[in-house]
mmCIF file of C-alpha atoms in Angstrom:
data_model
loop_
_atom_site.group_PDB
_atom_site.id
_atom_site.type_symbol
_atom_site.label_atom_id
_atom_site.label_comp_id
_atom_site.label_asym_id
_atom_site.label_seq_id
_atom_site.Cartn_x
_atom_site.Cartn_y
_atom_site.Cartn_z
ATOM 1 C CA UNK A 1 -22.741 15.856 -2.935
ATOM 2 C CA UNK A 2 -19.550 14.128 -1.422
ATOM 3 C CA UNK A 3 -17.409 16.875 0.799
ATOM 4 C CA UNK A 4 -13.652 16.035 1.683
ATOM 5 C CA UNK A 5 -11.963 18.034 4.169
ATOM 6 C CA UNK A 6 -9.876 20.534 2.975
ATOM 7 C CA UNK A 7 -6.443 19.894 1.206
ATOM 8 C CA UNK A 8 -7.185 16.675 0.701
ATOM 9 C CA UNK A 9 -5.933 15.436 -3.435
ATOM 10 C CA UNK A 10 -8.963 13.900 -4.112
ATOM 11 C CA UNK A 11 -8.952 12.486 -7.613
ATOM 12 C CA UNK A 12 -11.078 14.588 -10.250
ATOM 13 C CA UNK A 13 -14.485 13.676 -11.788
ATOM 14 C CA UNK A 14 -14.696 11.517 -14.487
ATOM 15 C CA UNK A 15 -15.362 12.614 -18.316
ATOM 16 C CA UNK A 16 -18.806 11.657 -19.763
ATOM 17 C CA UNK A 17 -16.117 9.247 -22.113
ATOM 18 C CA UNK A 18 -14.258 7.958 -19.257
ATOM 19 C CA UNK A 19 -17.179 7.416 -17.214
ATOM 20 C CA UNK A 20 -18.536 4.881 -20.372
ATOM 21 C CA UNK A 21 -15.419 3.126 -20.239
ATOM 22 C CA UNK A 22 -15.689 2.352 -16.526
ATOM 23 C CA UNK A 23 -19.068 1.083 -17.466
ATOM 24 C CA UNK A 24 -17.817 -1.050 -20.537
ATOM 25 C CA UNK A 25 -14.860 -2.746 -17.986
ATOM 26 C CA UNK A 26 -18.069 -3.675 -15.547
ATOM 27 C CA UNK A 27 -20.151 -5.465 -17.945
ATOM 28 C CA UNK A 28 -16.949 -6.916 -19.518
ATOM 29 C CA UNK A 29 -15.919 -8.486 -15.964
ATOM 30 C CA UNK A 30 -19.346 -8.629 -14.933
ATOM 31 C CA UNK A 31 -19.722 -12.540 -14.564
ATOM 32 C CA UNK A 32 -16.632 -13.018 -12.713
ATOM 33 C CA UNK A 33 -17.913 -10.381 -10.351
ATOM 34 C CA UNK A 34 -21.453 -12.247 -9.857
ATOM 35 C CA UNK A 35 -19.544 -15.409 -8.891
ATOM 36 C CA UNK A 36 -17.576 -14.304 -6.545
ATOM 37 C CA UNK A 37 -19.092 -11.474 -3.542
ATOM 38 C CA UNK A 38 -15.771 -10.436 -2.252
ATOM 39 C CA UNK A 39 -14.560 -9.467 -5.854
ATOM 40 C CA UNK A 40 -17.934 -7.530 -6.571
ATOM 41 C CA UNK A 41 -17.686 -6.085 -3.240
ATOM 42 C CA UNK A 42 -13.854 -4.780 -4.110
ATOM 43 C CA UNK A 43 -14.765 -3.731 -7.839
ATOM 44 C CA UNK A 44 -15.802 -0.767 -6.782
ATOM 45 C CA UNK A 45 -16.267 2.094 -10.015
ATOM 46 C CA UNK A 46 -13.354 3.720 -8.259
ATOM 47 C CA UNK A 47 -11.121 0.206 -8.586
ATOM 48 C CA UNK A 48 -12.294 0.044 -12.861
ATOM 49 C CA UNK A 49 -11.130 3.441 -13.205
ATOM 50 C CA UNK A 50 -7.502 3.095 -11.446
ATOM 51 C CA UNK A 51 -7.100 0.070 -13.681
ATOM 52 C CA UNK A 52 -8.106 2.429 -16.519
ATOM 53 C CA UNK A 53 -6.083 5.457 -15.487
ATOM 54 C CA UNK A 54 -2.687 2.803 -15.671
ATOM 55 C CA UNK A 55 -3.345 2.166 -19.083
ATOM 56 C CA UNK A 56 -4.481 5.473 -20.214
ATOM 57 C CA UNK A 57 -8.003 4.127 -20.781
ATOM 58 C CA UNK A 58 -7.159 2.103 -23.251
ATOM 59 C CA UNK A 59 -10.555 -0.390 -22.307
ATOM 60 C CA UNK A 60 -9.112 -3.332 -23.994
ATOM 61 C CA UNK A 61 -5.412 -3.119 -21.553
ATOM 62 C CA UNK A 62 -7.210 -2.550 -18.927
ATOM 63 C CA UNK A 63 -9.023 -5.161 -18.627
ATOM 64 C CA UNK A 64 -6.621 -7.499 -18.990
ATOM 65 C CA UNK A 65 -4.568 -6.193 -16.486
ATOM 66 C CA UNK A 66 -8.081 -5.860 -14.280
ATOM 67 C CA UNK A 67 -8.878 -10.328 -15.009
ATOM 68 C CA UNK A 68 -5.077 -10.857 -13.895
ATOM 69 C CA UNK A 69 -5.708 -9.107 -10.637
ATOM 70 C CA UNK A 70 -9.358 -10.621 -10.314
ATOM 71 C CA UNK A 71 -7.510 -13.891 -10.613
ATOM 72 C CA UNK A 72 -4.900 -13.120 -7.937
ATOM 73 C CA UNK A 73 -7.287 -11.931 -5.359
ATOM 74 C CA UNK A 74 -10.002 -14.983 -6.006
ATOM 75 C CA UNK A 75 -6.801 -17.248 -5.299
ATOM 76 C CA UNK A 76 -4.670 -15.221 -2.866
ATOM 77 C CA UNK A 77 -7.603 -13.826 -1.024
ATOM 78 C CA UNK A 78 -6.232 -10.756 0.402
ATOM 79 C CA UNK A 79 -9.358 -9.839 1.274
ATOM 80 C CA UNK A 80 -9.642 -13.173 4.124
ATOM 81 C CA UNK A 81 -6.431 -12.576 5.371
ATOM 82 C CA UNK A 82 -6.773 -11.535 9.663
ATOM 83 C CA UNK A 83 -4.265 -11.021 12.223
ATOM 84 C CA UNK A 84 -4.448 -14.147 13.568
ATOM 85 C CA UNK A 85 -2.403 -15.371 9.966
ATOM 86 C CA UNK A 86 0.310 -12.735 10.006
ATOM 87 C CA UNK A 87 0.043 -11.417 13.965
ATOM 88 C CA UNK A 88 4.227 -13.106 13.915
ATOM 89 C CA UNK A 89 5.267 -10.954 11.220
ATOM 90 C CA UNK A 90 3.705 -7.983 12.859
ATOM 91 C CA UNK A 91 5.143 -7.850 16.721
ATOM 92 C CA UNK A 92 7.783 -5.779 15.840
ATOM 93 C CA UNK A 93 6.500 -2.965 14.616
ATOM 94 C CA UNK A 94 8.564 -3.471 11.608
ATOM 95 C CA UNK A 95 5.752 -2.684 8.830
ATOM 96 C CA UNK A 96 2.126 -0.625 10.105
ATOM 97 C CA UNK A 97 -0.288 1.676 9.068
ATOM 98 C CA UNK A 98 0.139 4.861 10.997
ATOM 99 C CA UNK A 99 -2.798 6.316 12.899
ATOM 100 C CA UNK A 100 -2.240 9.428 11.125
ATOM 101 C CA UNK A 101 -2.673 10.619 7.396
ATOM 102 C CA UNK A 102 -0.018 12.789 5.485
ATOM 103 C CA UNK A 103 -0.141 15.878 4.905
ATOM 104 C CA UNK A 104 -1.960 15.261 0.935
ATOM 105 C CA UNK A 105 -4.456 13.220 3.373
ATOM 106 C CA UNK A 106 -2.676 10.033 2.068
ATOM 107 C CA UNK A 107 -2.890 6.961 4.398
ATOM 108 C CA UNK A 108 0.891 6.314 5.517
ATOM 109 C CA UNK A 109 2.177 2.627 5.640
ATOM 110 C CA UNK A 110 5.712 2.882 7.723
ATOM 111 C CA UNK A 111 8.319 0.193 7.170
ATOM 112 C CA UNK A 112 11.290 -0.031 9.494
ATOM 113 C CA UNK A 113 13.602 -2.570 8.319
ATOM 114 C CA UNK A 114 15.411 -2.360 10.792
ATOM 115 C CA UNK A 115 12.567 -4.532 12.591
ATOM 116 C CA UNK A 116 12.717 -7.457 10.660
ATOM 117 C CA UNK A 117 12.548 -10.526 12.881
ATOM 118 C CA UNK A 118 11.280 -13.488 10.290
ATOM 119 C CA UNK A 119 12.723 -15.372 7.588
ATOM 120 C CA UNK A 120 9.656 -16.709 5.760
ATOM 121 C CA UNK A 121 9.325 -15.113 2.512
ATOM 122 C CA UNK A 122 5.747 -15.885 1.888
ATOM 123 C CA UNK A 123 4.520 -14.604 5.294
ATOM 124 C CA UNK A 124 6.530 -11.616 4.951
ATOM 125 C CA UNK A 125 4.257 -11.108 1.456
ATOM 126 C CA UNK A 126 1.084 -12.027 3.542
ATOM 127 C CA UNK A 127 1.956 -9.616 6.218
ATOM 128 C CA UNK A 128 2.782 -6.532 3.142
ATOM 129 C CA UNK A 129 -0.980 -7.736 1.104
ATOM 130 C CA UNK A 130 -2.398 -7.639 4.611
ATOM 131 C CA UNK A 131 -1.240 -4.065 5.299
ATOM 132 C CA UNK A 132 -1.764 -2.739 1.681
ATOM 133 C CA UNK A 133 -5.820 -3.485 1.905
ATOM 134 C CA UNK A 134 -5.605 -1.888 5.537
ATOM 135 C CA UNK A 135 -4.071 1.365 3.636
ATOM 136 C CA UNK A 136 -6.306 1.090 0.873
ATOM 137 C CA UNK A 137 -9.367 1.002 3.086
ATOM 138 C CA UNK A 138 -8.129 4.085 5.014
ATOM 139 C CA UNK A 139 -7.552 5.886 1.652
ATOM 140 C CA UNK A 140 -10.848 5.614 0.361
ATOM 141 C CA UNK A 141 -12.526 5.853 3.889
ATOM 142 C CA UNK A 142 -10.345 9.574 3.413
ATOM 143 C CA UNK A 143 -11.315 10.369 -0.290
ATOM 144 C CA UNK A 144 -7.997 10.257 -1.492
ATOM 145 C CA UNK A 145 -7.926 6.604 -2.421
ATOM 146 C CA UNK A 146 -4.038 6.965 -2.047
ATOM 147 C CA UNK A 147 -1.082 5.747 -0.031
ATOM 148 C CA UNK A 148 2.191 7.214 0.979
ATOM 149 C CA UNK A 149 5.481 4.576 1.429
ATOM 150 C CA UNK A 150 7.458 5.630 3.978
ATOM 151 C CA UNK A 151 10.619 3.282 4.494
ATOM 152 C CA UNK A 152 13.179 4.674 7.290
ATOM 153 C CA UNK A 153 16.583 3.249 6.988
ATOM 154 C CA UNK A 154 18.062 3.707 10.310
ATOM 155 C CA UNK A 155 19.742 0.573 11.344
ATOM 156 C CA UNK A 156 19.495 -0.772 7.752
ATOM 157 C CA UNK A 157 22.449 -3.818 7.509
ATOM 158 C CA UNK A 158 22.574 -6.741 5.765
ATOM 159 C CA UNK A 159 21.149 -8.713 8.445
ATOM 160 C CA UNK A 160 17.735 -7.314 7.936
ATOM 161 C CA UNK A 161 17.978 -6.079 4.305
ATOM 162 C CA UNK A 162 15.045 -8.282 2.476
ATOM 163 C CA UNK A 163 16.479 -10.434 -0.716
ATOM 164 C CA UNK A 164 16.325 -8.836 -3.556
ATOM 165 C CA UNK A 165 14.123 -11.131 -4.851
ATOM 166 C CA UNK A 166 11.413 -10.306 -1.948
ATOM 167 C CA UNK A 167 11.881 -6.506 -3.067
ATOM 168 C CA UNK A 168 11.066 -7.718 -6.751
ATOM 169 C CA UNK A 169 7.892 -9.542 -5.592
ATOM 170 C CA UNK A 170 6.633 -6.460 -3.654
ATOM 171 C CA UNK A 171 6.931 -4.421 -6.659
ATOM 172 C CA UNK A 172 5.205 -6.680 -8.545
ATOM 173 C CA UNK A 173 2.228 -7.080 -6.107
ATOM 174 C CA UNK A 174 1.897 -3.231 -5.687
ATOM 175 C CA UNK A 175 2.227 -2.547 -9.631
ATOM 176 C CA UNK A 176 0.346 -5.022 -10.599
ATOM 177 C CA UNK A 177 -2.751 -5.513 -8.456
ATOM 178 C CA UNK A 178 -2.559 -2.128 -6.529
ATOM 179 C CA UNK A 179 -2.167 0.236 -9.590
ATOM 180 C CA UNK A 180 -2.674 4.096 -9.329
ATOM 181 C CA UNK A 181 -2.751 3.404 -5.689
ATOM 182 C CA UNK A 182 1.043 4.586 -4.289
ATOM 183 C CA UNK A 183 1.361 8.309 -4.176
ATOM 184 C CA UNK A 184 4.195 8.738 -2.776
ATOM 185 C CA UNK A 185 7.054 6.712 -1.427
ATOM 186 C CA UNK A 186 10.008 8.449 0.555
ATOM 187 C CA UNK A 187 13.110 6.573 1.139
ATOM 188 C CA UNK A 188 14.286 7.939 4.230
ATOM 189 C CA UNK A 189 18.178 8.482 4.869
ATOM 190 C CA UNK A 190 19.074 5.011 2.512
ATOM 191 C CA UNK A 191 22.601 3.837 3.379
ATOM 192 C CA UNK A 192 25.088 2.822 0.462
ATOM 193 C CA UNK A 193 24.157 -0.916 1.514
ATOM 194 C CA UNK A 194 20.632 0.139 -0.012
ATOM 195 C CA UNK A 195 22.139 1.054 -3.385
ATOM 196 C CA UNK A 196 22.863 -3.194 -3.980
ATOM 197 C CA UNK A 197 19.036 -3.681 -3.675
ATOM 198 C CA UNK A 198 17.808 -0.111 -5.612
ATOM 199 C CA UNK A 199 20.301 -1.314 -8.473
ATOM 200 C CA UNK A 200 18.768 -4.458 -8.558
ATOM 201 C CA UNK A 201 15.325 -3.679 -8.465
ATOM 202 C CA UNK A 202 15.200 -0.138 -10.641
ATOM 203 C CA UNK A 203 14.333 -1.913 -13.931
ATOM 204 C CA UNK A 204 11.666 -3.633 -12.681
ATOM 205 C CA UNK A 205 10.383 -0.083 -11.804
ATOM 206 C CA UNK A 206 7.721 1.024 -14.225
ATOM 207 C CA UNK A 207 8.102 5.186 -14.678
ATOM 208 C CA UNK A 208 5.097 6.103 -13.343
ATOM 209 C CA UNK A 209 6.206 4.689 -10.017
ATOM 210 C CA UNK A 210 9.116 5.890 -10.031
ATOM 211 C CA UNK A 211 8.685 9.601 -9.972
ATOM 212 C CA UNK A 212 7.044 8.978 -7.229
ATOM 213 C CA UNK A 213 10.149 7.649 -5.432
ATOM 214 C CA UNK A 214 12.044 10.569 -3.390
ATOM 215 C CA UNK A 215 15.606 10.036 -1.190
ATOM 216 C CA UNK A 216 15.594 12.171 1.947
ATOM 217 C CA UNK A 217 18.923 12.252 3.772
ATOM 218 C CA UNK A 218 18.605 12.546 7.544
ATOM 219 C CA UNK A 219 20.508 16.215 7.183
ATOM 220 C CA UNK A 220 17.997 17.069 4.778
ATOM 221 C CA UNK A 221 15.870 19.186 7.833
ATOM 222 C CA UNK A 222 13.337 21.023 5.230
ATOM 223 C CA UNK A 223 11.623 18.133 3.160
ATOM 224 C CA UNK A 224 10.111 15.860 5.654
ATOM 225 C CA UNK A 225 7.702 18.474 7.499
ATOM 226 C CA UNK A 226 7.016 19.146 3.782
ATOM 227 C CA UNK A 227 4.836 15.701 3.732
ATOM 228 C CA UNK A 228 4.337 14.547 7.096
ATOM 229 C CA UNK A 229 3.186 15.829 10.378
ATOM 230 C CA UNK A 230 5.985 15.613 12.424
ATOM 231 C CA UNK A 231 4.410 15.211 16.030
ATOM 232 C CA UNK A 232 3.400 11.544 14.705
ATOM 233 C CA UNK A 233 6.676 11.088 13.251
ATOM 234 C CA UNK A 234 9.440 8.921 14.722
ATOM 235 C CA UNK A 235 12.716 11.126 16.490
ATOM 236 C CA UNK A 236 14.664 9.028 14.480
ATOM 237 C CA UNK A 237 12.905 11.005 11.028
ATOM 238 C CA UNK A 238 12.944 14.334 12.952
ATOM 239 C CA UNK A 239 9.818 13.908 14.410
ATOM 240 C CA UNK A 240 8.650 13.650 18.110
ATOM 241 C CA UNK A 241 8.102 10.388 19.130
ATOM 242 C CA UNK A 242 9.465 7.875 20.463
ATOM 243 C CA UNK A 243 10.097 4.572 18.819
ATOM 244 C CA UNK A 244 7.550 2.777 21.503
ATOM 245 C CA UNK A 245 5.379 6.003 20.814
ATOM 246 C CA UNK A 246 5.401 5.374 17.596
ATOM 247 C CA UNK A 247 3.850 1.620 17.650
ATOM 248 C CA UNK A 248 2.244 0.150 20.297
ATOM 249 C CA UNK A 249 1.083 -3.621 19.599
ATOM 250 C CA UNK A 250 -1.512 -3.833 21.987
ATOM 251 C CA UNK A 251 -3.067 -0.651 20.124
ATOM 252 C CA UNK A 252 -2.683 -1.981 16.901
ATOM 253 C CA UNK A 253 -3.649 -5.055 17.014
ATOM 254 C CA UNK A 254 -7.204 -4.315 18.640
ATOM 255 C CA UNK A 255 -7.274 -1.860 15.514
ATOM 256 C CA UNK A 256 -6.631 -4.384 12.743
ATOM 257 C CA UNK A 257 -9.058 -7.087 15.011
ATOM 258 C CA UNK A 258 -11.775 -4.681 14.545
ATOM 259 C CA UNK A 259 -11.332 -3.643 10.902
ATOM 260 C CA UNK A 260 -11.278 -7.591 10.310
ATOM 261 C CA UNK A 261 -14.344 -8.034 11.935
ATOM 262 C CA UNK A 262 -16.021 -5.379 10.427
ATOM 263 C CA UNK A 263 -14.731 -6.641 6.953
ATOM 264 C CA UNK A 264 -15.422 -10.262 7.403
ATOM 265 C CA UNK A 265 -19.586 -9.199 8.580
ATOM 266 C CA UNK A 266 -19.582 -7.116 5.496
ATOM 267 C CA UNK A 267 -18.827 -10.556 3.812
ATOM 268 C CA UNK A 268 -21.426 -12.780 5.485
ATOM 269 C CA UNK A 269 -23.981 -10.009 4.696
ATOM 270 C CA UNK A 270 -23.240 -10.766 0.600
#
């Protein structure tokens, strides 16, 4: 038997039915997954039943929506991208994993805006894919198989808002090849200059995701603590650290080197 530690939302056993429908998806996709090791090594029964669970396990939807994502990742290869390709993008501190989970045990990706120092669209997509399989793999190393958004919008302008267009793209990338993945995503103190890009991007929203959207305003005291552990939290959030506390590159970058190498020997052992 599997043990979690306690409080953590880990997701509930499967039906006798549902569990036949995860095994109908495998044999349908089954080839594909033969061909290609890194796609049978990320098809994991937890990955058929997410892509289930968006389409209410309807077994025909879902795997359609499961060969477009197969697809993507046998082209994109999220799976090959390192440091080394997006180590630019990442100097900053402007998008990271944090060391620390939430308090639903969710892995926490952090995105200060604020940070941005690159103009490449397509990097700046590398560097999000690259940081959405390191919170994956922290979610299911946790049980939880979840990830929290958490987007602080101190020093948001329009010198370092992202084009509305690159907002569009990340939605599509996270709904579409990352479903039943996002738990939670808290917009943190959003200025009125946010409300251009929210306005722009809300129909391209589907409702699941967005109930999982919440605004906290920075006098809002009560609601942070309510998800996060606020000793790992910036001062900026009402936490306790600093913003050099908060990321360190050297730290993080011998993290993500080591998780790549692990990943990539995983590979060569297929």
């Amino acid at each position: 038997m599997t043990s979690h530690k306690p409080g953590l939302q880990v997701s509930p056993a499967l039906t006798q039915d549902q569990e036949k429908k995860v095994s109908d998806l495998l044999l349908a996709v089954l080839p594909e997954l033969e061909a290609n090791p890194p796609l049978k090594f990320w098809c994991t029964q937890s990955t058929l039943a997410r892509f289930l669970q968006a389409r209410d396990w309807n077994t025909s939807q879902a795997e359609q929506k499961l060969r477009g994502t197969l697809e993507w990742r046998r082209t994109y290869r999220p799976d090959a991208i390192t440091w080394a390709d997006i180590e630019p993008e990442a100097v900053t501190g402007k998008q990271f994993r944090l060391p620390v989970k939430d308090k639903e045990g969710r892995a926490v990706l952090l995105m200060r805006p604020r940070n941005e120092n690159t103009k490449g669209a397509e990097r700046q997509l590398k560097y999000l894919v690259y940081n959405l399989e390191a919170a994956c793999r922290a979610a299911d190393e946790a049980g939880v198989g979840k990830m929290t958004w958490l987007i602080d919008f101190e020093g948001y302008s329009y010198r370092n808002a992202p084009p509305v267009t690159l907002a569009i793209k990340t939605l599509s990338i996270l709904q579409g090849h990352y479903p039943e993945r996002l738990g939670l995503s808290v917009c943190y103190h959003p200025p009125r200059l946010f409300q251009i890009t929210w306005k722009a991007t809300k129909p391209f929203i589907d409702p699941v995701t967005h109930k999982k959207i919440v605004f906290i305003d920075h006098q809002d005291t009560t609601s942070m603590p309510q998800h996060f552990h606020m000793e790992s939290i910036e001062q900026c959030m009402g936490g306790s650290l600093t913003s050099e506390q908060a990321f360190n590159l050297e730290s993080y970058r011998a993290e993500m080197e080591s998780e790549d190498a692990r990943r990539l020997e995983s590979y060569g052992r297929m």
